[in-house]
Coordinates of C-alpha atoms in Angstrom, one line a residue:
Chain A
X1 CA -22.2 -12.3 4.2
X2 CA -22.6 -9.2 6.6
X3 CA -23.2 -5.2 5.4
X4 CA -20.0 -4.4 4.5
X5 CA -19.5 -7.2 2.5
X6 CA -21.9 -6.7 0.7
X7 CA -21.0 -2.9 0.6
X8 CA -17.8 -3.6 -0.3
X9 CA -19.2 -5.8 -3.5
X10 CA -21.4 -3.4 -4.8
X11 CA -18.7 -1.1 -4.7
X12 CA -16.1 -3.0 -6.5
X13 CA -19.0 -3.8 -9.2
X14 CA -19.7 -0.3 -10.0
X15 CA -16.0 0.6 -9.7
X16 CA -15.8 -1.9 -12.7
X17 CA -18.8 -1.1 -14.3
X18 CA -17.9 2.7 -14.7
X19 CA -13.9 1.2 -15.6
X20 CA -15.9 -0.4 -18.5
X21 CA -18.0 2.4 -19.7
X22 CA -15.2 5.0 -19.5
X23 CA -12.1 2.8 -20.1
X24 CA -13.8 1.1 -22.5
X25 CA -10.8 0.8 -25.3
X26 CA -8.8 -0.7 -22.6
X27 CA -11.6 -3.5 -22.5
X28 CA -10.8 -4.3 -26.1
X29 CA -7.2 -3.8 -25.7
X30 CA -6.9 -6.5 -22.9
X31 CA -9.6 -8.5 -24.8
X32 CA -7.0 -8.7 -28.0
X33 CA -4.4 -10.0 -25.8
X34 CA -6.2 -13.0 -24.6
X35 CA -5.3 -16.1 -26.4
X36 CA -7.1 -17.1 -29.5
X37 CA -9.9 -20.1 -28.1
X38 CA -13.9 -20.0 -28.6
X39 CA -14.5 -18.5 -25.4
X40 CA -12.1 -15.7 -25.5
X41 CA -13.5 -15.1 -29.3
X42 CA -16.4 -14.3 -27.9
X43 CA -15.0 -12.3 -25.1
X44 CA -13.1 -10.0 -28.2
X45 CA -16.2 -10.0 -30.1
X46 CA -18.7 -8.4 -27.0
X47 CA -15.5 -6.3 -26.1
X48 CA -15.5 -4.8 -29.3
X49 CA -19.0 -4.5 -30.0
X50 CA -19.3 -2.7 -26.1
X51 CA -16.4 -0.3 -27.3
X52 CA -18.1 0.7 -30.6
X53 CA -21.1 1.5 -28.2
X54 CA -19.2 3.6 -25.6
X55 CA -18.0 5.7 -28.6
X56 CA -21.8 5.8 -29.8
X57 CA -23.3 7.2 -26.8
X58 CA -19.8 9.0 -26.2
X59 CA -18.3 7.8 -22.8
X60 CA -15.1 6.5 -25.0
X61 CA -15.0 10.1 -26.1
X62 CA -14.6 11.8 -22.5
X63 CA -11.9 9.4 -22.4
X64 CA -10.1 10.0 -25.3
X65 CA -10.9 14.2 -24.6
X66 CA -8.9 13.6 -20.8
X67 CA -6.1 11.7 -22.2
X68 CA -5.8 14.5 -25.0
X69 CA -5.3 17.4 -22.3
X70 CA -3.7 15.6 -19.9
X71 CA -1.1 14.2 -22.4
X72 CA -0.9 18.0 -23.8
X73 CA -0.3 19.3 -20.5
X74 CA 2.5 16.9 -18.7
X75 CA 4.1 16.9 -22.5
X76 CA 4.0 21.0 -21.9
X77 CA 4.7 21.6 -18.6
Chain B
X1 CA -1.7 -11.9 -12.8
X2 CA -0.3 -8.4 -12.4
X3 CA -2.5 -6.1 -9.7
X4 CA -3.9 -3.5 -11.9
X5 CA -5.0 -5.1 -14.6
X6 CA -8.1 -6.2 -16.1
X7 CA -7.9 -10.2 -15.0
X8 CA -6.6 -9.3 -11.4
X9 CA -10.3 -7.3 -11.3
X10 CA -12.3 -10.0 -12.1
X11 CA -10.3 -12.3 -10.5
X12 CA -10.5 -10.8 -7.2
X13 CA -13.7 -9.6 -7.8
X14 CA -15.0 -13.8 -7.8
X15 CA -12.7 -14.7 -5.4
X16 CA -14.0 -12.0 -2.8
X17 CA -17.5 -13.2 -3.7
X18 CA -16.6 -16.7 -3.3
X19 CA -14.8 -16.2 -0.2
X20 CA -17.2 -14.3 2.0
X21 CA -19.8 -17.0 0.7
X22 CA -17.8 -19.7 2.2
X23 CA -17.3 -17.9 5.8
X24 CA -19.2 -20.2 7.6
X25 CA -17.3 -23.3 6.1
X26 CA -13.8 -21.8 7.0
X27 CA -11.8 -25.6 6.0
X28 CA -13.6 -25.1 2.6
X29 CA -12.7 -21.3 2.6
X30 CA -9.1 -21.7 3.4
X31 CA -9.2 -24.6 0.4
X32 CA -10.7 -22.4 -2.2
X33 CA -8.2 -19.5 -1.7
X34 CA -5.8 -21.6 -1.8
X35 CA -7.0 -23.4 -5.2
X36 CA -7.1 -19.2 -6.4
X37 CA -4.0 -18.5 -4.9
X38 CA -2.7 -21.4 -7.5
X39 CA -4.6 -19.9 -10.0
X40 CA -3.1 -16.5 -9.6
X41 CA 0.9 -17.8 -9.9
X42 CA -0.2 -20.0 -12.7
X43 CA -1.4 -17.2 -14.9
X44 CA 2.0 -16.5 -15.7
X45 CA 3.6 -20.1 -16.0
X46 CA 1.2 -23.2 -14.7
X47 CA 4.5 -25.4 -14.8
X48 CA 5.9 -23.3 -11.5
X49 CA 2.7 -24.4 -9.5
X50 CA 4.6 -27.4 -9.2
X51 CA 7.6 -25.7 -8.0
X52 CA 4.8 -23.9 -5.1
X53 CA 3.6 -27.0 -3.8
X54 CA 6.7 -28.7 -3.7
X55 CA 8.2 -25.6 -1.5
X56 CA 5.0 -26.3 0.8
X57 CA 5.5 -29.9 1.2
X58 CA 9.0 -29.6 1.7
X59 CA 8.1 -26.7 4.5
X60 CA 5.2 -28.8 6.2
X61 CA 7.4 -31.9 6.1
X62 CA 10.4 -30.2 7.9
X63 CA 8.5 -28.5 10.2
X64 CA 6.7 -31.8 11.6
X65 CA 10.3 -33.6 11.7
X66 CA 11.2 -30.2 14.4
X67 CA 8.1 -30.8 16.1
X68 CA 8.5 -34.5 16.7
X69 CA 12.3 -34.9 16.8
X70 CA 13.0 -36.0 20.3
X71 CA 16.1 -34.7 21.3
X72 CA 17.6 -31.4 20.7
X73 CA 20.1 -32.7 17.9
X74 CA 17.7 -33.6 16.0
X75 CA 15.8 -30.6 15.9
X76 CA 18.5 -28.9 14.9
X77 CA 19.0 -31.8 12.5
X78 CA 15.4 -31.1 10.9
X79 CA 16.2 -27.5 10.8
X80 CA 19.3 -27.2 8.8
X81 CA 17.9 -29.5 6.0
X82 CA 14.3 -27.5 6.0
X83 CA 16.9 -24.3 5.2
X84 CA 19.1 -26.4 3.2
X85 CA 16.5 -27.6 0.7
X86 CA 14.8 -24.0 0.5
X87 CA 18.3 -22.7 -0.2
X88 CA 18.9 -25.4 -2.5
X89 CA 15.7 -24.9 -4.9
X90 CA 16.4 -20.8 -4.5
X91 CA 20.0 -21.2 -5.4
X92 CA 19.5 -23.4 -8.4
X93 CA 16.6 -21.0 -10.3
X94 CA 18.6 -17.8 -9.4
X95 CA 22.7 -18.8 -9.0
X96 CA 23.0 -21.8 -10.8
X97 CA 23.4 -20.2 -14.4
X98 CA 25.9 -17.3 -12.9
X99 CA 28.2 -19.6 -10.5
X100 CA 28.7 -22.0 -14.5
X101 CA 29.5 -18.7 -16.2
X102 CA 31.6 -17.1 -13.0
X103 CA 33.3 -20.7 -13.3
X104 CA 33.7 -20.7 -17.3
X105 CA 34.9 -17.3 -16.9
X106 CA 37.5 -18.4 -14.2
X107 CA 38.9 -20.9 -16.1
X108 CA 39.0 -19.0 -18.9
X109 CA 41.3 -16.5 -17.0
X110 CA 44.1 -19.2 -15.9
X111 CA 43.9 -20.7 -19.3
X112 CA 42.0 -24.2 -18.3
X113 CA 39.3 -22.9 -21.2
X114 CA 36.2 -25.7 -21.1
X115 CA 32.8 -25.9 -21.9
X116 CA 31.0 -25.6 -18.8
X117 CA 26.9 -26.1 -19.5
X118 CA 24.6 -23.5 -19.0
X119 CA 21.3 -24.0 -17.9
X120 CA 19.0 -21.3 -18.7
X121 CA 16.5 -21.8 -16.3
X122 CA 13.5 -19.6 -15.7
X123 CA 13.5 -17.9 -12.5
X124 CA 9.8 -18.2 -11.7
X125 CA 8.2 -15.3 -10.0
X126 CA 8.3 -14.7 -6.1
X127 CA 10.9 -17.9 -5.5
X128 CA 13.0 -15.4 -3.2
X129 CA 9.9 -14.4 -1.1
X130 CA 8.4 -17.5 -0.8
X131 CA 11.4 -19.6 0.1
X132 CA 11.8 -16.9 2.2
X133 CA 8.5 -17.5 4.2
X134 CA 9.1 -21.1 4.3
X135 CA 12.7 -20.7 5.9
X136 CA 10.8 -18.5 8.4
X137 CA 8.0 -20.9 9.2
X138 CA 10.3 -24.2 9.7
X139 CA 12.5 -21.7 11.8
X140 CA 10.0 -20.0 13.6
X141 CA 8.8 -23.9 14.7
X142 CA 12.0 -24.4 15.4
X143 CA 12.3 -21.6 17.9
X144 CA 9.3 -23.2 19.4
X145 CA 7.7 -19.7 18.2
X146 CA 4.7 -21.5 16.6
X147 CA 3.6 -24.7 16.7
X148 CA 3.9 -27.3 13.7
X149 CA 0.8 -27.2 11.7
X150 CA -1.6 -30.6 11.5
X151 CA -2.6 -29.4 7.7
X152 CA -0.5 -29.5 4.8
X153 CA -3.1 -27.3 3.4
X154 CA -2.6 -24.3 6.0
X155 CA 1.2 -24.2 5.3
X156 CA 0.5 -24.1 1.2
X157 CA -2.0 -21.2 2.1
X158 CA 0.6 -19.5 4.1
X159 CA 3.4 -20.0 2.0
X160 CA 1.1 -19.4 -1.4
X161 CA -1.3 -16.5 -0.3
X162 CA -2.1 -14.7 -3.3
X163 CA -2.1 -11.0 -2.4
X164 CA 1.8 -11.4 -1.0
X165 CA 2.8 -14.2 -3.3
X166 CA 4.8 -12.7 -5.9
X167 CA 6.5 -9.4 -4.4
X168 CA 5.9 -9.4 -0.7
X169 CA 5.2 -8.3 2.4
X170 CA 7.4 -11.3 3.7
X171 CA 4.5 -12.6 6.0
X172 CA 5.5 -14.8 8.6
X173 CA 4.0 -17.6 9.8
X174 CA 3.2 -16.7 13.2
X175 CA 1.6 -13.3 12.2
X176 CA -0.6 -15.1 9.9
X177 CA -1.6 -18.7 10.2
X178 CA -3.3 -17.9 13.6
X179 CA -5.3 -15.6 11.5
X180 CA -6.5 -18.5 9.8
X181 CA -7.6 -20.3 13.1
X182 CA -10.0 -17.5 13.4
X183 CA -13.1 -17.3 11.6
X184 CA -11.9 -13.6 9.1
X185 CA -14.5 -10.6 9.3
X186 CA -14.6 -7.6 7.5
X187 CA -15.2 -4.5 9.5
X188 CA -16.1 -1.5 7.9
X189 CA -12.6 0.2 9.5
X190 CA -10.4 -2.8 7.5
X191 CA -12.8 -1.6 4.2
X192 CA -12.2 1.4 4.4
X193 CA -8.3 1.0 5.0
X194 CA -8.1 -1.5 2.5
X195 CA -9.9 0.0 0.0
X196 CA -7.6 3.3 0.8
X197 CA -4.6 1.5 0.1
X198 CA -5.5 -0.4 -3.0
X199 CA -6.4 3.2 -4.3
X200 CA -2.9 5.0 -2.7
X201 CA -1.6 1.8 -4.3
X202 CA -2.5 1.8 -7.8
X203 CA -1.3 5.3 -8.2
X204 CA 2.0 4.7 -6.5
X205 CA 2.5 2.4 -9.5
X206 CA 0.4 3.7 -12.3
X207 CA 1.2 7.3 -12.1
X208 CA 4.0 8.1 -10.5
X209 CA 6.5 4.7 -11.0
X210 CA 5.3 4.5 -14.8
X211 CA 5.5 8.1 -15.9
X212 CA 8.8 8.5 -14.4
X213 CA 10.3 4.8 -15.5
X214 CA 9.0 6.0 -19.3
X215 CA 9.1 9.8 -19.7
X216 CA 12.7 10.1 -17.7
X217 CA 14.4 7.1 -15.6
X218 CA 15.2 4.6 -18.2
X219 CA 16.3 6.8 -21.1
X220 CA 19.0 8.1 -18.0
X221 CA 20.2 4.7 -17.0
X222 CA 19.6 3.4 -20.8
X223 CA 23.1 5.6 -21.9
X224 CA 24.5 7.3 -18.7
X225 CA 27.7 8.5 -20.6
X226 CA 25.8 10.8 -22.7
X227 CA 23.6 12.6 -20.0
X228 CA 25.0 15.7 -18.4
X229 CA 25.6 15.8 -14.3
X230 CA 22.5 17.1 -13.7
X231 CA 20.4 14.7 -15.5
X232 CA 22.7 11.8 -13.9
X233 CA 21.7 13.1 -10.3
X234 CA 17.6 13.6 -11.4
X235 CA 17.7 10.9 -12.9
X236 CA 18.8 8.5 -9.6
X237 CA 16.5 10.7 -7.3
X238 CA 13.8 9.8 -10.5
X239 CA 14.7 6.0 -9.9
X240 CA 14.9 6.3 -6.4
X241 CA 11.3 7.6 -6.2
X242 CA 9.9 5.3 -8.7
X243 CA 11.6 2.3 -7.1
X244 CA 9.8 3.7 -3.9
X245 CA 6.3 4.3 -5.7
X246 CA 6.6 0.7 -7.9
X247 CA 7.7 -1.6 -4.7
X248 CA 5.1 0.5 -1.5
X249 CA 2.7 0.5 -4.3
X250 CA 2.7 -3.4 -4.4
X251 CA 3.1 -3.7 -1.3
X252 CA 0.3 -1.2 -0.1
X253 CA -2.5 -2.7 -2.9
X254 CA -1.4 -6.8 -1.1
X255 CA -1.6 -5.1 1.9
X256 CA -5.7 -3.4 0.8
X257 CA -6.2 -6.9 -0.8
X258 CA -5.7 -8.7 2.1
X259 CA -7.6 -6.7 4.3
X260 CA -10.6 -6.8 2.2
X261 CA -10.4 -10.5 2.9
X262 CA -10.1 -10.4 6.3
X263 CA -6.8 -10.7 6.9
X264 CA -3.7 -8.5 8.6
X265 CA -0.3 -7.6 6.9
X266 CA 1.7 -5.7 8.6
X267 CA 2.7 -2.3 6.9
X268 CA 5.7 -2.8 4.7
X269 CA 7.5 1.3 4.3
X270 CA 7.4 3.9 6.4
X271 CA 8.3 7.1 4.8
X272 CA 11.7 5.4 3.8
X273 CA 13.4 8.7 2.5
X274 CA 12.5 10.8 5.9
X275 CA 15.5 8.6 7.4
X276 CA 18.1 10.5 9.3
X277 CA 19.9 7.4 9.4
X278 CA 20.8 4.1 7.3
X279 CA 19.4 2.2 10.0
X280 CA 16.5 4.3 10.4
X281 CA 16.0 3.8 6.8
X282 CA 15.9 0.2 7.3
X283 CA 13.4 0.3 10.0
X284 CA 11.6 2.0 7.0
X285 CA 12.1 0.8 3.5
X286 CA 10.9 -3.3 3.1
X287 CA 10.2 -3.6 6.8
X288 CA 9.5 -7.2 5.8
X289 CA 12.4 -8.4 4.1
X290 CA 15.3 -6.1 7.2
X291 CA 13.7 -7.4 9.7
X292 CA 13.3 -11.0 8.2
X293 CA 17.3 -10.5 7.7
X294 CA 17.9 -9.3 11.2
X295 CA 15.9 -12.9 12.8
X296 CA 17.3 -15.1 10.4
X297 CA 20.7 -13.6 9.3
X298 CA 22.3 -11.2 11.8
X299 CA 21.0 -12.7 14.6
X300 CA 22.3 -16.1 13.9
X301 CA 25.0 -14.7 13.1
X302 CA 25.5 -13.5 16.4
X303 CA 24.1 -10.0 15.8
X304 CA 25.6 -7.4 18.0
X305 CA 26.8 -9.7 20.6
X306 CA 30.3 -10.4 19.9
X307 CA 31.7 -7.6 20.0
X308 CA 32.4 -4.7 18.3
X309 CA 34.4 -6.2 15.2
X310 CA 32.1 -9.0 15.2
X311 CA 29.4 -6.5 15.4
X312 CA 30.6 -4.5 11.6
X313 CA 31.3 -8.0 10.2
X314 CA 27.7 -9.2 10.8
X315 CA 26.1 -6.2 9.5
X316 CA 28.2 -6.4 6.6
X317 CA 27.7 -10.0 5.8
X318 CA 23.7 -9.7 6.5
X319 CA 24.0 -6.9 3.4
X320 CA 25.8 -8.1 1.6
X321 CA 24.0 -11.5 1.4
X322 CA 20.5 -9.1 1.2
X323 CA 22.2 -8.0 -1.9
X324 CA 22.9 -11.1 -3.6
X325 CA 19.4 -12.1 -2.4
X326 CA 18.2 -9.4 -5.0
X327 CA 19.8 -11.3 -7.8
X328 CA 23.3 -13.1 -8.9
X329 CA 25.2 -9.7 -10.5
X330 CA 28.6 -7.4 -9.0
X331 CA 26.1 -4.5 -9.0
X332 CA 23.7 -6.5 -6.2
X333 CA 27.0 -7.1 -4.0
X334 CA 28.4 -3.5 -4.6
X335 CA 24.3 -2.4 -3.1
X336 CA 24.9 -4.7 0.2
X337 CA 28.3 -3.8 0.4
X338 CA 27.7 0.0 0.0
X339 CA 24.4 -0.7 2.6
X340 CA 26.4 -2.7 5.3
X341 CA 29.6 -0.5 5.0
X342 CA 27.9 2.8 5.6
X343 CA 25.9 0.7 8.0
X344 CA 29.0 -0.3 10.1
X345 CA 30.4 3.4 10.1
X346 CA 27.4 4.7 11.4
X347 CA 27.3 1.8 13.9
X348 CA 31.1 2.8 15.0
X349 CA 30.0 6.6 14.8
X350 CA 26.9 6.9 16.6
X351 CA 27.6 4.0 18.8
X352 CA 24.1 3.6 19.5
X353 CA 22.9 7.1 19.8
X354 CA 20.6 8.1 17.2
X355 CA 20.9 11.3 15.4
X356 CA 18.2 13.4 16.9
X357 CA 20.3 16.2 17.8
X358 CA 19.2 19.6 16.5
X359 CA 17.2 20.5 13.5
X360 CA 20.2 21.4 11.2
X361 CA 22.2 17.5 12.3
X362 CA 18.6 16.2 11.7
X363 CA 18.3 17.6 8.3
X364 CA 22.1 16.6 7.4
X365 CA 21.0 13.1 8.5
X366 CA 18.8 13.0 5.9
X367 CA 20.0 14.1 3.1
X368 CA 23.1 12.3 3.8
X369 CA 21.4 8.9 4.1
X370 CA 19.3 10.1 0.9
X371 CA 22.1 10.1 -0.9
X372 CA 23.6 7.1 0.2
X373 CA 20.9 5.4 -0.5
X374 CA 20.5 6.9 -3.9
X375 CA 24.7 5.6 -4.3
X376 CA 23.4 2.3 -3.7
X377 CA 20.5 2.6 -5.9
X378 CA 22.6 3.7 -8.8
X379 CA 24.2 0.2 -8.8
X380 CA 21.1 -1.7 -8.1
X381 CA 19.4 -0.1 -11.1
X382 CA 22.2 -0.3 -13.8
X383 CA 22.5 -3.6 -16.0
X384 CA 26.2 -3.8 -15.4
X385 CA 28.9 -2.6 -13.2
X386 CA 30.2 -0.5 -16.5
X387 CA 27.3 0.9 -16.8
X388 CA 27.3 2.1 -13.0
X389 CA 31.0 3.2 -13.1
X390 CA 29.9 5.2 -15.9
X391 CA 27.0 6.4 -14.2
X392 CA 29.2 7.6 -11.4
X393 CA 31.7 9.3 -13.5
X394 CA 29.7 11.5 -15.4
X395 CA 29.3 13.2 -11.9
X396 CA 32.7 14.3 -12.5
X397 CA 31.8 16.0 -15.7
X398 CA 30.2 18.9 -13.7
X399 CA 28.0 19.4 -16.4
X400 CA 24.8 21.6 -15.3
X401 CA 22.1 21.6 -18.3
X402 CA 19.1 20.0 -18.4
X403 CA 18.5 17.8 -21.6
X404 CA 15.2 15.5 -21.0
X405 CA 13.6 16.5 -17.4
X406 CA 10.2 18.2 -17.8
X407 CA 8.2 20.0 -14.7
X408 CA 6.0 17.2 -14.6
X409 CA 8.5 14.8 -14.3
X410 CA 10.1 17.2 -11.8
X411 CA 6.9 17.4 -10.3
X412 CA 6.3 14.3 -9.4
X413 CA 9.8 13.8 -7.8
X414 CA 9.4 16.7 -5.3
X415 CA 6.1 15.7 -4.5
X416 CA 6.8 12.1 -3.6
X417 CA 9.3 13.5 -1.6
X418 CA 7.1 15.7 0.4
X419 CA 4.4 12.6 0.8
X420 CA 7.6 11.5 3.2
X421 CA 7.4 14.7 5.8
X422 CA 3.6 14.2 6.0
X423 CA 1.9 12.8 9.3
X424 CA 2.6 9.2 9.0
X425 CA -0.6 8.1 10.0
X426 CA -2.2 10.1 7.0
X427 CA -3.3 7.0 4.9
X428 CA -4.4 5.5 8.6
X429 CA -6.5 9.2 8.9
X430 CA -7.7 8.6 5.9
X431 CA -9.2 4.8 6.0
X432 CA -10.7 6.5 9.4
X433 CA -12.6 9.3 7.3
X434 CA -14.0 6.7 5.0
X435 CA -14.8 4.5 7.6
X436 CA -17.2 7.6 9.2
X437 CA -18.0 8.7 5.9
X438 CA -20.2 5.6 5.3
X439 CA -20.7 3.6 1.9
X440 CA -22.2 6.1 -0.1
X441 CA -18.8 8.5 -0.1
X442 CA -17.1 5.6 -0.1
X443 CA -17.8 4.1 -3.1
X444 CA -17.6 7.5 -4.4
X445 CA -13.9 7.9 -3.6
X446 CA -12.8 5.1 -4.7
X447 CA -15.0 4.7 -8.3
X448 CA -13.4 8.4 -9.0
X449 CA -10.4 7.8 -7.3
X450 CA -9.9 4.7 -9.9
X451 CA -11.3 6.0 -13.2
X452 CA -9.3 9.4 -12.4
X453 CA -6.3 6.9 -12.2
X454 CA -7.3 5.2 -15.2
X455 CA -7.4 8.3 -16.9
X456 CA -4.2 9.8 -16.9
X457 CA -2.0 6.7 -16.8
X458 CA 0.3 5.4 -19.3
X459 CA -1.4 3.0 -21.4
X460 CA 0.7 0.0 -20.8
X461 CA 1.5 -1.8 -17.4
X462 CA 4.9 -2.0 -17.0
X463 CA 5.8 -5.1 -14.1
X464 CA 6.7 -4.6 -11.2
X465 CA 10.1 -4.1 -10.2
X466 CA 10.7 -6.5 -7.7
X467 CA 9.1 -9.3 -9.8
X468 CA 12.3 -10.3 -11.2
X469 CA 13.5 -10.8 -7.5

């Protein structure tokens, strides 16, 4: 694989990465929709327990806060 | 698998991995996207794979009788049943159901009442673009345009590439299996421009097709009778943007997708709604799909080489069909018809010319082919030609307040609209900048870019428009 692959990967990874941290709600939204199996439990379970987390340290929080205003502000102007 | 959604992420995110892995075993490359093109249509019904392969088979198949037919009869032999079959399969997912009803209704009306069988069948995603792309490879073989591929497997790749599967760009075969002769490479410029688009992309859809289709569009075309004249006429420019931002949108994050793995679409829109003219706006909106229709429709049809009234009759039979292409409903027939009749006046009008004239004929150009268009659009949008008649009448109402537009739905209208009257080689300007910029800004832009996206978008995905086509 040549540099920008690579580049191109790493990108992509973080770009998901900070998706998860920030988005994290969404995580457990999409993980809720999956269809009941043993793997996919598991895949609820983590996506839950990751979201609880993000709300802990407070990244779901931002989140929530930038949603807020920009739901105030397209609903007010 | 819709684009901007969590299993399209990790999806692509392994296939791109796996991909690049395999560059120096290109047959086993070509394989696995294949296998993960299959994987992407059979997300939404595995059944339909079925349906994929057999469109490939019946594609490679054809194309090898062209290729080896000996005389020219029997080319032409090959040919017509390659396009008959394609035809066959498209017409029995998408007109089969509405020709039994069209019939029960018929004999309904001269008092023969019977009970004709319906069939609901499922029209599986992306039949109409991939049947197109098979037409166009057995045709283009036939035209001796390309040669007749050795590998079944390049042909199912071609025909079943994920990133233009579903919803287009109409790829053709000689655009992109030589790409697949070569071994792909990712420059940093095709990066850059790829990861532009996916971004330029996702917000197309996300922001601007969502909020409008949810805040504004669909409450209008929901219950056109009780909206006033105003709200009738924001509410098809509303439509006529978010059909812009929904279908570009698509098209632009296939077109990023496929650059990151090394291959070249060509662009799909243009700055659609800058058109001075109906054709201008065709050499702009779906580039894909009008010019697919102007090789393998008009042109066959004898184009503009008959004469003149042979000339307005082909444009308006290459419309019209274009229409019904869209779907088996009056309101897709009354679109072509309204498309290839303004189409033929302009033709007799202009006569060739176009309308560069001075600033003022320029501007009158375009809004009158904005509007037009936006005619056309009201009838493609509504469920049934009642509801577009009434959509159409409340015009007549002259009724000037504003019930359910806010300024950020308004917003987002006029500033789509400027977007057309920019440079249109910004996005290409801007693929160049992050190109120079290097990874580090790079990966900046587009981690922002996306979590800004994520942000303030509507929390569900609603599909794509031109799914259901």
């Amino acid at each position: 694989m040549n540099t920008t692959v690579w580049q191109t990967l790493i990108i992509m990874l973080v770009a998901m990465v900070f998706l998860a941290v920030f988005n994290s709600s969404s995580l457990q939204t999409w993980s809720f929709d999956l269809q009941p199996s043993p793997v996919n439990d598991v895949i609820s379970l983590n996506a839950e327990r990751w979201h609880i987390l993000m709300e802990e340290v407070g990244a779901a929080g931002i989140t929530e806060a930038i949603r807020e205003t920009f739901s105030e502000m397209t609903g007010a102007f | 698998m819709l684009f901007p959604t969590v299993d399209f992420a990790l999806f692509f995110i392994l296939v791109f991995a796996v991909s690049w892995f395999l560059v120096k075993l290109p047959a086993m490359r070509k394989h696995f996207l294949l296998l993960a093109s299959y994987v992407f249509y059979g997300w939404w019904d595995w059944r339909f794979c079925g349906l994929l392969g057999l469109n490939a088979l019946i594609n490679y198949c054809a194309a090898r009788c062209v290729s080896g037919a000996k005389s020219e009869g029997k080319r032409k032999l090959w040919v017509g049943i390659g396009v008959a079959l394609n035809l066959a399969i498209l017409a029995t997912f998408k007109y089969l159901d509405w020709f039994m009803q069209s019939l029960s209704d018929l004999l309904i009306a001269v008092g023969l009442e019977r009970d004709v069988p319906l069939f609901d069948l499922i029209l599986p995603v992306g039949i109409s673009f991939f049947t197109f792309q098979g037409i166009s490879y057995v045709v283009d073989v036939y035209r001796r345009k390309i040669e007749a591929e050795r590998s079944p497997f390049e042909v199912a790749l071609y025909i079943s590439f994920f990133p233009q599967l579903v919803a287009g760009p109409i790829v053709r075969a000689a655009e992109f299996i030589p790409q697949l002769k070569k071994p792909p490479v990712l420059t940093s410029k095709m990066a850059a421009f790829g990861m532009v688009l996916i971004l330029v992309g996702v917000f197309k859809k996300m922001i601007v097709a969502n909020y409008l289709a949810t805040l504004y569009v669909d409450e209008i075309f929901f219950d056109p009778a009780s909206q006033t004249s105003l709200d009738l006429l924001l509410g098809v420019y509303g439509y006529a943007i978010q059909i812009y931002c929904d279908f570009s949108g698509y098209s632009d994050i296939a077109i990023g997708v496929a650059a990151l793995l090394g291959y070249r679409f060509n662009v799909n829109f243009d700055q659609p709604y800058r058109a001075s003219s109906l054709q201008d706006f065709w050499r702009r909106w779906h580039i894909s799909l009008s010019s697919w229709l102007r090789d393998y429709l008009y042109i066959p049809l004898g184009g503009n080489k008959g004469g003149v009234i042979k000339t307005y009759r082909n444009l308006l039979l290459t419309m019209l069909l274009g229409g019904i292409w869209h779907g088996a409903a009056w309101t897709f027939v009354i679109w072509g018809l309204i498309h290839g009749g303004v189409l033929a006046v302009e033709r007799a009008i202009l006569n060739g010319r176009q309308s560069a004239g001075n600033f003022a004929t320029k501007l009158l150009g375009i809004l009158f082919t904005f509007h037009v268009v936006c005619l056309a659009w009201i009838f493609f949008r509504s469920e049934t030609l009642d509801t577009a008649l009434a959509y159409i009448a409340g015009f007549g109402a002259f009724s000037a307040e504003l019930s359910t537009v806010t300024p950020f739905i308004l917003s987002l209208i006029v500033a789509t609209m400027v977007f057309q009257f920019t440079p249109a080689n910004l996005l290409q300007r801007a693929g160049d900048w992050m190109e120079r910029a290097g990874a580090l800004p790079r990966a900046t832009v587009f981690v922002v870019g996306l979590l800004l996206i994520q942000w303030v978008a509507p929390n569900d995905v609603a599909p794509f428009i031109y799914f259901q086509f």
